[in-house]
Coordinates of C-alpha atoms in Angstrom, one line a residue:
X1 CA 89.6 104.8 52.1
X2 CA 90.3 101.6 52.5
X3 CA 94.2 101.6 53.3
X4 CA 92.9 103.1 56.5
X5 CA 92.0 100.2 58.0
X6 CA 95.9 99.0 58.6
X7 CA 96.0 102.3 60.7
X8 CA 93.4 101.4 63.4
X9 CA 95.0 98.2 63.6
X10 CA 98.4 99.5 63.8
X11 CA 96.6 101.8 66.8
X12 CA 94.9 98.9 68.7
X13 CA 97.9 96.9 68.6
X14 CA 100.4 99.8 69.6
X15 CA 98.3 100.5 72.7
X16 CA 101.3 99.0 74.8
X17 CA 103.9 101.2 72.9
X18 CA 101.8 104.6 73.9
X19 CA 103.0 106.8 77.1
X20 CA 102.5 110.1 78.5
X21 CA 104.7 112.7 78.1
X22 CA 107.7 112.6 80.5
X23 CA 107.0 114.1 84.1
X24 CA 109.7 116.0 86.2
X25 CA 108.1 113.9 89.4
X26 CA 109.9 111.3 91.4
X27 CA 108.8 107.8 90.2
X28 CA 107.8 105.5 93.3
X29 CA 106.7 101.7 93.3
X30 CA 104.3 100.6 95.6
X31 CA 106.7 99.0 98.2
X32 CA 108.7 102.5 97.9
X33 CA 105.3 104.5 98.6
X34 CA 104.5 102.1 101.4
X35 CA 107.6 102.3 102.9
X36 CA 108.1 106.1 102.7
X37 CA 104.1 106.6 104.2
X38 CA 105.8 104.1 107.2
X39 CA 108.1 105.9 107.8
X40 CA 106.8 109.4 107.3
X41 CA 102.7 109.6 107.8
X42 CA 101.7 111.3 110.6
X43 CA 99.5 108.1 111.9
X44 CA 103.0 106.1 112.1
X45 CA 104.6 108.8 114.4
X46 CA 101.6 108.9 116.4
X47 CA 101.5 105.1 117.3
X48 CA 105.0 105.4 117.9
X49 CA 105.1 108.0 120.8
X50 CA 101.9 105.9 122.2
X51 CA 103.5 103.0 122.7
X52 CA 106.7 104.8 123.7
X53 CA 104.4 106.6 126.8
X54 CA 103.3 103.5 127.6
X55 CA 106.6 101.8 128.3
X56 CA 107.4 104.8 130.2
X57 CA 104.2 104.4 131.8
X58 CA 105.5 100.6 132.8
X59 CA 108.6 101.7 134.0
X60 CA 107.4 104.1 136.3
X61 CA 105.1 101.4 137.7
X62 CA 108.0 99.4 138.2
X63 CA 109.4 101.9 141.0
X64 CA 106.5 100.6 143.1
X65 CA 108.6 97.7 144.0
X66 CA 111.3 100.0 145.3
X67 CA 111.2 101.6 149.1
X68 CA 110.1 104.9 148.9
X69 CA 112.9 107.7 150.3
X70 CA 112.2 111.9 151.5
X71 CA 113.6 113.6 152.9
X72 CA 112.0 116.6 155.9
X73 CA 113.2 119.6 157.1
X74 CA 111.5 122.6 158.9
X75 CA 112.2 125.3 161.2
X76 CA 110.3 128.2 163.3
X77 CA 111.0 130.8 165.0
X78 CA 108.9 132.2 167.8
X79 CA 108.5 135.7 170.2
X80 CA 109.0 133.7 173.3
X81 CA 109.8 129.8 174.3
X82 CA 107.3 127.6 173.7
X83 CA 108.2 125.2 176.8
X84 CA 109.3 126.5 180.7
X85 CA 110.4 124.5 182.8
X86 CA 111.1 124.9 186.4
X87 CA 114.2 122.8 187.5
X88 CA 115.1 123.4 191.1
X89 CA 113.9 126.6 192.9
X90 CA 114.9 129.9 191.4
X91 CA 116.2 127.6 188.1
X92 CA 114.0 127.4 185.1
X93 CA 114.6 125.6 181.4
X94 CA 113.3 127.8 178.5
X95 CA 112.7 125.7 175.2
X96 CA 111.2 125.9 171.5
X97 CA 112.1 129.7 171.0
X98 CA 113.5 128.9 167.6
X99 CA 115.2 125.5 165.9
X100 CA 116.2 122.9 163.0
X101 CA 114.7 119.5 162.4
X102 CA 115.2 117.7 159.3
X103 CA 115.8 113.8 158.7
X104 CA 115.4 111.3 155.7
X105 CA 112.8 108.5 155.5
X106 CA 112.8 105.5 153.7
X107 CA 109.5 102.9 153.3
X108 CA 108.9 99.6 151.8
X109 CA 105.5 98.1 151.5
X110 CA 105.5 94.7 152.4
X111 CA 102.1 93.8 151.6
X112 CA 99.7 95.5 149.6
X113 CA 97.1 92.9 148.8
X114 CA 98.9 92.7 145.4
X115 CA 98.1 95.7 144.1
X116 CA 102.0 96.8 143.2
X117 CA 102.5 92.7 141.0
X118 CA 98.4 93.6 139.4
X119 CA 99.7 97.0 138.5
X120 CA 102.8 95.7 136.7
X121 CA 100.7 93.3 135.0
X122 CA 98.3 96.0 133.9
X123 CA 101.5 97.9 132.7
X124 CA 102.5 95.6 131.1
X125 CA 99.5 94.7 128.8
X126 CA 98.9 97.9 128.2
X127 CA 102.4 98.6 126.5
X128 CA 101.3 95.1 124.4
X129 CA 97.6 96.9 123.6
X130 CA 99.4 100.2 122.3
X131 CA 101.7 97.9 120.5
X132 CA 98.4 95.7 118.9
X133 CA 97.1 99.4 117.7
X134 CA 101.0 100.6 116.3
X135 CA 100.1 97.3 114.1
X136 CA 96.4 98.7 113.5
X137 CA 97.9 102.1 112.5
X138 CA 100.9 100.1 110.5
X139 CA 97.8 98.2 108.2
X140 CA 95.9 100.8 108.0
X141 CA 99.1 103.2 106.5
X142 CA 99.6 100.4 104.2
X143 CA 96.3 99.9 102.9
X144 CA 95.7 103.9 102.7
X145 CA 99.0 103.9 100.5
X146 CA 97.5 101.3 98.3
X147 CA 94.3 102.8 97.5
X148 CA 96.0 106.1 96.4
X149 CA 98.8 104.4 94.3
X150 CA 96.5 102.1 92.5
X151 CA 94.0 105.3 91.9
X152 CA 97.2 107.6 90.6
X153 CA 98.1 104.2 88.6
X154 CA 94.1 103.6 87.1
X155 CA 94.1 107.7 86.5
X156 CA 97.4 107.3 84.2
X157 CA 96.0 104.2 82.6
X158 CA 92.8 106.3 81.4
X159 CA 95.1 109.0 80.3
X160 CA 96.9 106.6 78.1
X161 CA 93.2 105.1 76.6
X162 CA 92.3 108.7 75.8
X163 CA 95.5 109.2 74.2
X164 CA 94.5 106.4 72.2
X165 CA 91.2 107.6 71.2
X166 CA 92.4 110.7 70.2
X167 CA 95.2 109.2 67.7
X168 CA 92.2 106.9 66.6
X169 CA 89.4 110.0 66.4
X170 CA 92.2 111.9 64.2
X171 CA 92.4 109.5 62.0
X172 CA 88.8 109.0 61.1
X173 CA 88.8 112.9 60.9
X174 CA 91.2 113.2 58.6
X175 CA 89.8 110.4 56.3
X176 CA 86.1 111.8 56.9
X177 CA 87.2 115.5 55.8
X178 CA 89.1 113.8 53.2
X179 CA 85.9 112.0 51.8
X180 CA 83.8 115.6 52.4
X181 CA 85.7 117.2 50.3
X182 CA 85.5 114.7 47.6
X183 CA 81.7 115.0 48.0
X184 CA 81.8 111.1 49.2
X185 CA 79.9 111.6 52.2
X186 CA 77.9 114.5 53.8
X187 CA 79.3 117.2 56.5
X188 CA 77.2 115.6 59.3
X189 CA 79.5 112.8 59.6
X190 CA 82.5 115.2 59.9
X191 CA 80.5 117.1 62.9
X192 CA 80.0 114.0 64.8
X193 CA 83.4 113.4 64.7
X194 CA 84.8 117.1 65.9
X195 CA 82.0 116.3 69.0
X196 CA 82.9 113.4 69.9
X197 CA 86.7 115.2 69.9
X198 CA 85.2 117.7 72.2
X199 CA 83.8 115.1 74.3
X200 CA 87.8 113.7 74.6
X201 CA 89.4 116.4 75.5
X202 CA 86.9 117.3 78.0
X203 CA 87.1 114.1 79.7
X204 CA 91.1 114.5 79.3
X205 CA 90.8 118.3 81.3
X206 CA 88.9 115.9 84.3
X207 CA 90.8 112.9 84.1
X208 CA 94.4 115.1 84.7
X209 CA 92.9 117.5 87.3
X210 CA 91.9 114.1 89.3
X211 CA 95.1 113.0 88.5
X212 CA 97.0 116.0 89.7
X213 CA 94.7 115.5 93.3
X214 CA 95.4 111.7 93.5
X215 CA 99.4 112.9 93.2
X216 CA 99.2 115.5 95.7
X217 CA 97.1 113.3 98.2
X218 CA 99.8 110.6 97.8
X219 CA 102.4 112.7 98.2
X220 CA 101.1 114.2 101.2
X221 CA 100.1 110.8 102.5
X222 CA 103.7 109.2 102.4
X223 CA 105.7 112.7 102.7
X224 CA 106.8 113.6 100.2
X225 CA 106.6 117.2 98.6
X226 CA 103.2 117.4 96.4
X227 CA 104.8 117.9 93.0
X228 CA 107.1 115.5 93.1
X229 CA 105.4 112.2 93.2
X230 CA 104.6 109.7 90.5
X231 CA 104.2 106.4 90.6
X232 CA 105.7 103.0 88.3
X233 CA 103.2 101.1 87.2
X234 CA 101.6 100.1 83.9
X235 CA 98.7 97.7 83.9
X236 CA 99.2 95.2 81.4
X237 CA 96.5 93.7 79.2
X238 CA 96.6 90.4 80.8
X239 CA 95.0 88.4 83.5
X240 CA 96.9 88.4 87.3
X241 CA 97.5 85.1 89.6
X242 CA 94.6 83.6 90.6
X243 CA 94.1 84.7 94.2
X244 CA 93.5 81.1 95.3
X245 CA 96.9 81.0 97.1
X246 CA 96.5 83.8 99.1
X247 CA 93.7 81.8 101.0
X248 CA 93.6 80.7 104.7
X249 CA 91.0 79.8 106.8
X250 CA 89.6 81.9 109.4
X251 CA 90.5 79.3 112.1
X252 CA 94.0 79.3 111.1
X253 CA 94.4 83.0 111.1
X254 CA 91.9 84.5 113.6
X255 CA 94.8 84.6 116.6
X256 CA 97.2 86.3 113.9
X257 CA 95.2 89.5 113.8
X258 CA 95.7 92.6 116.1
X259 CA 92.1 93.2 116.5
X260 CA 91.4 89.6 118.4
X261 CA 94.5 90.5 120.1
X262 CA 93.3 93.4 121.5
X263 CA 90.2 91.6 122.7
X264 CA 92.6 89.5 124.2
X265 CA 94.2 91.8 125.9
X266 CA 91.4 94.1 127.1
X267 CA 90.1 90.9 128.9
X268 CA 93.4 90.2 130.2
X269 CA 93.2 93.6 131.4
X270 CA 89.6 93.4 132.8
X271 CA 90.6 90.6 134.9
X272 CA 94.0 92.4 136.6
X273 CA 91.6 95.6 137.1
X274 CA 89.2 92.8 139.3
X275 CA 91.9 91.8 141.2
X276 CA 93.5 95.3 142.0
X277 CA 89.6 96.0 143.2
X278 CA 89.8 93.3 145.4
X279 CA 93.6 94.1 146.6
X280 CA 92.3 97.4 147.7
X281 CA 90.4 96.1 150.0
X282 CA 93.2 94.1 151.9
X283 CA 95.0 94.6 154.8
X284 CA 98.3 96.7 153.3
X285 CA 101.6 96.0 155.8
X286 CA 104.8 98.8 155.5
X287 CA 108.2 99.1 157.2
X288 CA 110.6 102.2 157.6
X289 CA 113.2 104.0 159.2
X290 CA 114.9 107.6 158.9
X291 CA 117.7 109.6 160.5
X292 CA 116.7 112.8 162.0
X293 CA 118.0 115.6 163.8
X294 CA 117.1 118.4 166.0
X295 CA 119.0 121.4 167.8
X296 CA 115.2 122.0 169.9
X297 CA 116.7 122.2 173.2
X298 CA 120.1 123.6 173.7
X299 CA 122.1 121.0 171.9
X300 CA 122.0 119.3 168.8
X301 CA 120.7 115.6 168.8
X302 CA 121.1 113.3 166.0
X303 CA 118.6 110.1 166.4
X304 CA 117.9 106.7 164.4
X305 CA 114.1 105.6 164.1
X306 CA 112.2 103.2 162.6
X307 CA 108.7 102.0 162.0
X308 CA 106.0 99.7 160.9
X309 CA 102.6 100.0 160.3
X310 CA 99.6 97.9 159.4
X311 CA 96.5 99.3 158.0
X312 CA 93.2 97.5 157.6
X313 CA 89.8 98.9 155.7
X314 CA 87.3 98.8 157.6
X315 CA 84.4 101.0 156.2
X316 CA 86.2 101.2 153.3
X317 CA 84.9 97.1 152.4
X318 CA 81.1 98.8 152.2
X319 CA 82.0 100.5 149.0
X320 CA 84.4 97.9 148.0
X321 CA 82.5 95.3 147.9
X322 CA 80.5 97.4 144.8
X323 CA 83.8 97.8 143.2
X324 CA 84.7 93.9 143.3
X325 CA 81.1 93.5 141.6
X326 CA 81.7 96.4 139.3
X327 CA 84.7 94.8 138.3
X328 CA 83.5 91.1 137.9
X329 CA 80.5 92.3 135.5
X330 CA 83.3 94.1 133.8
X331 CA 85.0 91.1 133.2
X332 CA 82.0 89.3 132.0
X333 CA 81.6 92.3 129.4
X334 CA 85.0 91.8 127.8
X335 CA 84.0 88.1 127.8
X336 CA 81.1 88.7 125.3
X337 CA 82.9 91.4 123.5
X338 CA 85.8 88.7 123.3
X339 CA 83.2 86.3 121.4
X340 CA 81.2 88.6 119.8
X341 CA 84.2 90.5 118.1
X342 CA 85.8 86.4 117.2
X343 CA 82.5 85.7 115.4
X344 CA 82.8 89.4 113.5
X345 CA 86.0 88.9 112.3
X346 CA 85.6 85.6 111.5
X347 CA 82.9 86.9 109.2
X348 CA 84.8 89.5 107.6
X349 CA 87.4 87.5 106.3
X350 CA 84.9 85.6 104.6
X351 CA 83.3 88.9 103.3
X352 CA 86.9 89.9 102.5
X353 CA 87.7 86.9 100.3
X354 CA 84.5 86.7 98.7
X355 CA 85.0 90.6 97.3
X356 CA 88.4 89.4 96.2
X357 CA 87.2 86.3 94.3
X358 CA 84.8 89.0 92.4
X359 CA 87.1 91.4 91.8
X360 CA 89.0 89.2 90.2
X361 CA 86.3 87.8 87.9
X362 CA 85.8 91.7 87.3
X363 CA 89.5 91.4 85.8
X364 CA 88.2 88.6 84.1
X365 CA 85.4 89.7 82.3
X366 CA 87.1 93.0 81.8
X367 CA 89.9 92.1 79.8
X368 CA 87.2 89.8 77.4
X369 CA 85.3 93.2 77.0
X370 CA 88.5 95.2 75.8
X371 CA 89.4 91.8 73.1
X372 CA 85.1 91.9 72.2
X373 CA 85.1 96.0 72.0
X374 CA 88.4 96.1 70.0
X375 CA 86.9 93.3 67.3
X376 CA 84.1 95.5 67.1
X377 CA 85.6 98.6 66.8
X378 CA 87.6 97.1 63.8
X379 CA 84.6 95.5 62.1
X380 CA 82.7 99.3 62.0
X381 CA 85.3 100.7 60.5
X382 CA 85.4 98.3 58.1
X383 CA 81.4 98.2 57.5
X384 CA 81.9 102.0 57.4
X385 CA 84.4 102.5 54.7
X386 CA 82.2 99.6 52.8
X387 CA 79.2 102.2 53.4
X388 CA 77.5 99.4 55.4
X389 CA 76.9 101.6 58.7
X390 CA 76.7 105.1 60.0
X391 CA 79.2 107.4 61.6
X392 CA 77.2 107.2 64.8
X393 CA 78.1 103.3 64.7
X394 CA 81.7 103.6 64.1
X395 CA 81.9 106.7 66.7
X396 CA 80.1 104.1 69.3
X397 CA 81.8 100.8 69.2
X398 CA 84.7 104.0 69.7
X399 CA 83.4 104.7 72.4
X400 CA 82.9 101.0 73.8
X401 CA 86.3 100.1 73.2
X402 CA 87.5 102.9 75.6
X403 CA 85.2 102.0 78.2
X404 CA 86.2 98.8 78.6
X405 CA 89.9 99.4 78.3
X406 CA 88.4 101.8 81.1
X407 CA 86.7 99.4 83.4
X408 CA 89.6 97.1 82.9
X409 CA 91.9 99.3 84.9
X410 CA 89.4 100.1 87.4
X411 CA 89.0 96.5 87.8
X412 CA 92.2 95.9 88.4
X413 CA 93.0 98.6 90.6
X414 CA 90.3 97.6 92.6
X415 CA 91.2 93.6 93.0
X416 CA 95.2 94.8 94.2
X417 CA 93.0 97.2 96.9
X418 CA 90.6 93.8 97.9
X419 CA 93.6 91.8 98.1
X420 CA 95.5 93.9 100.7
X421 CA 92.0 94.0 102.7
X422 CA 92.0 90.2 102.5
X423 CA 95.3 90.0 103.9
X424 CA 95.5 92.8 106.5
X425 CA 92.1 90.9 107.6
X426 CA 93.6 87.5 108.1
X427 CA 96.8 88.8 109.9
X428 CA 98.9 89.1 106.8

């Protein structure tokens, strides 16, 4: 039984050459999953139309600047003139039985205590808010994408372990039935082997039904139809790029992320809202004209106008006032929020690189597991065709070489999800 020991070598060492059967799906890399979930996830289509309503929203604020034009018209009709009047003796003038007016009016505020230059400001940050939160959306596509390529990817990976086990498991039940029948050893070593089969194929019927979910949540996720979708990756058994590059400090990249933008910009706002409180409460100046024309009396008359008119709050400054101090304490809220929010972030990059630093001593120490668990697993099945230890010891350092080859993809799946956190959280 000794020639059998080339075979679990030849099977440790052909762990690169074993893949799954051949799928029908549509093979995607992670930049082609990222960019179809951009372009096709429901989140993406949302931001866009936000940001679209809010430039529309800024270009109808933009009219303000414009004179404002209508245009009147009305008529009546009555039983009997509204206005007699007596002329000379026995002549009278009868008017207002019936008639036409109509005209067209134009405006133009002149001074509105700045509330029409504060409300295209506010328009205008608002469009850059909505465009901070399409970039929120964008990250948070990407890193969404991520997470489900790299659990498709860890699912395929444990796949090709148990297919691995299961060539190796064969082969000791082959030799162990083998020495049975030869009366070499007893049956219960054969039994332990046709469980611990069991146990494989078991954890193969969970392992493909998660796999089949993972495919279908992708697929749905970057739209694409859900049996169609499979991704191209293989995880190698060696150790990344040291994530030291990818480092920055928080100083350097605090004003490149969209969340301190949007604190930014929802103190920007803050302030314009205190000074469209305060323009409220100013004197607001208009000018005007129109063409109208009547047929009222007994002819028609045609007419020019025009107008102007000043209007000043007076009662109005009594609840103002409590608007101007709503405002300010407004401001002063957005202030803290402003700092708070800097320190927060701040923090969570550091939080951020420190889970990518251990995820990648997780790879680390994973990938010296799967070179200690493969040793061992040689060495029982060496001590166990020498008669040295027990089925149950062979059958275990079995099952410790597939656990780390395991944790090694799990590992590494989770350091690739850390490091898109790390970036998204320092702006990248």
């Amino acid at each position: 039984m000794r020639h059998t020991r080339s075979k679990y070598i030849l099977l440790l060492c052909a762990w690169s050459l074993t893949a799954l059967p051949l799928a029908a799906q549509q093979t995607y890399t992670l930049d082609e999953c990222v960019e179809q979930a951009l372009r096709n996830n429901a989140r993406m289509k949302n931001a866009a139309n936000d940001l679209g309503m809010a430039e529309q929203q800024r270009k109808g604020t933009f009219t303000k600047y414009f004179p404002t034009v209508s245009a009147t018209g009305m008529g009546f009709m009555a039983d009997k003139n509204l206005l007699k009047m007596d002329v000379a003796p026995g002549m009278s003038m009868k008017m207002l039985k019936n008639g036409l007016m109509g005209g067209v009016n134009a405006s133009l505020p002149l001074f509105t205590g700045g509330q029409i230059v504060q409300g295209n400001q506010l328009a205008k940050v608002n469009v850059e808010k909505y465009r901070l939160l399409g970039r929120q959306a964008e990250n948070e596509v990407r890193l969404t994408t991520e997470q489900y390529f790299w659990q498709v990817a860890m699912l395929k990976e444990k796949l090709r372990t148990l297919s691995v086990v299961e060539s190796q498991l064969a082969e000791i039940h082959k030799d162990v039935d083998a020495a049975v029948s030869a009366g070499i050893t007893n049956r219960n070593d054969l039994i332990q082997v046709q469980l611990r089969q069991n146990d494989t194929r078991s954890t193969r019927i969970n392992v493909e039904n998660a796999l089949a979910l993972s495919r279908r949540l992708l697929a749905q996720y970057i739209g694409t139809p859900g049996d169609s979708v499979d991704v191209a990756f293989q995880v190698a058994d060696s150790l990344p790029p040291s994530p030291l590059e990818l480092y920055r400090t928080p100083e350097a990249s605090l004003a490149l992320t969209p969340e301190y933008n949007l604190l930014q910009a929802q103190l920007k706002a803050s302030r314009i809202e205190r000074k469209i409180s305060v323009g409220r409460n100013l004197p607001t100046v208009a000018i005007g004209g129109g063409f109208m024309h009547d047929n009222l009396s007994d002819r028609s008359k045609p007419f020019w106008m025009g107008f102007a008119t000043v209007s000043v709050p007076l009662s109005g400054w009594w609840e103002g006032s409590h608007d101007m101090k709503r405002a300010r304490l407004a401001v002063r809220n957005d202030e803290n929020s402003l700092r708070d929010g800097s320190e927060l972030l701040v923090i969570n990059m550091q939080n951020t690189w420190n889970a990518v630093t251990d995820a990648y001593k997780q790879v680390q120490i994973a990938i010296e597991s799967i070179g200690q668990a493969a040793e061992n697993l040689r060495l029982q099945t060496d001590y166990y065709h020498a008669g040295t230890c027990t089925m149950s010891d062979l059958l275990e350092a079995q099952t410790l070489y597939q656990q780390s080859r395991d944790k090694y993809v799990e590992s590494y799946a989770q350091y690739e999800v850390k490091k898109r956190e790390y970036l998204q959280a320092t702006g990248r």
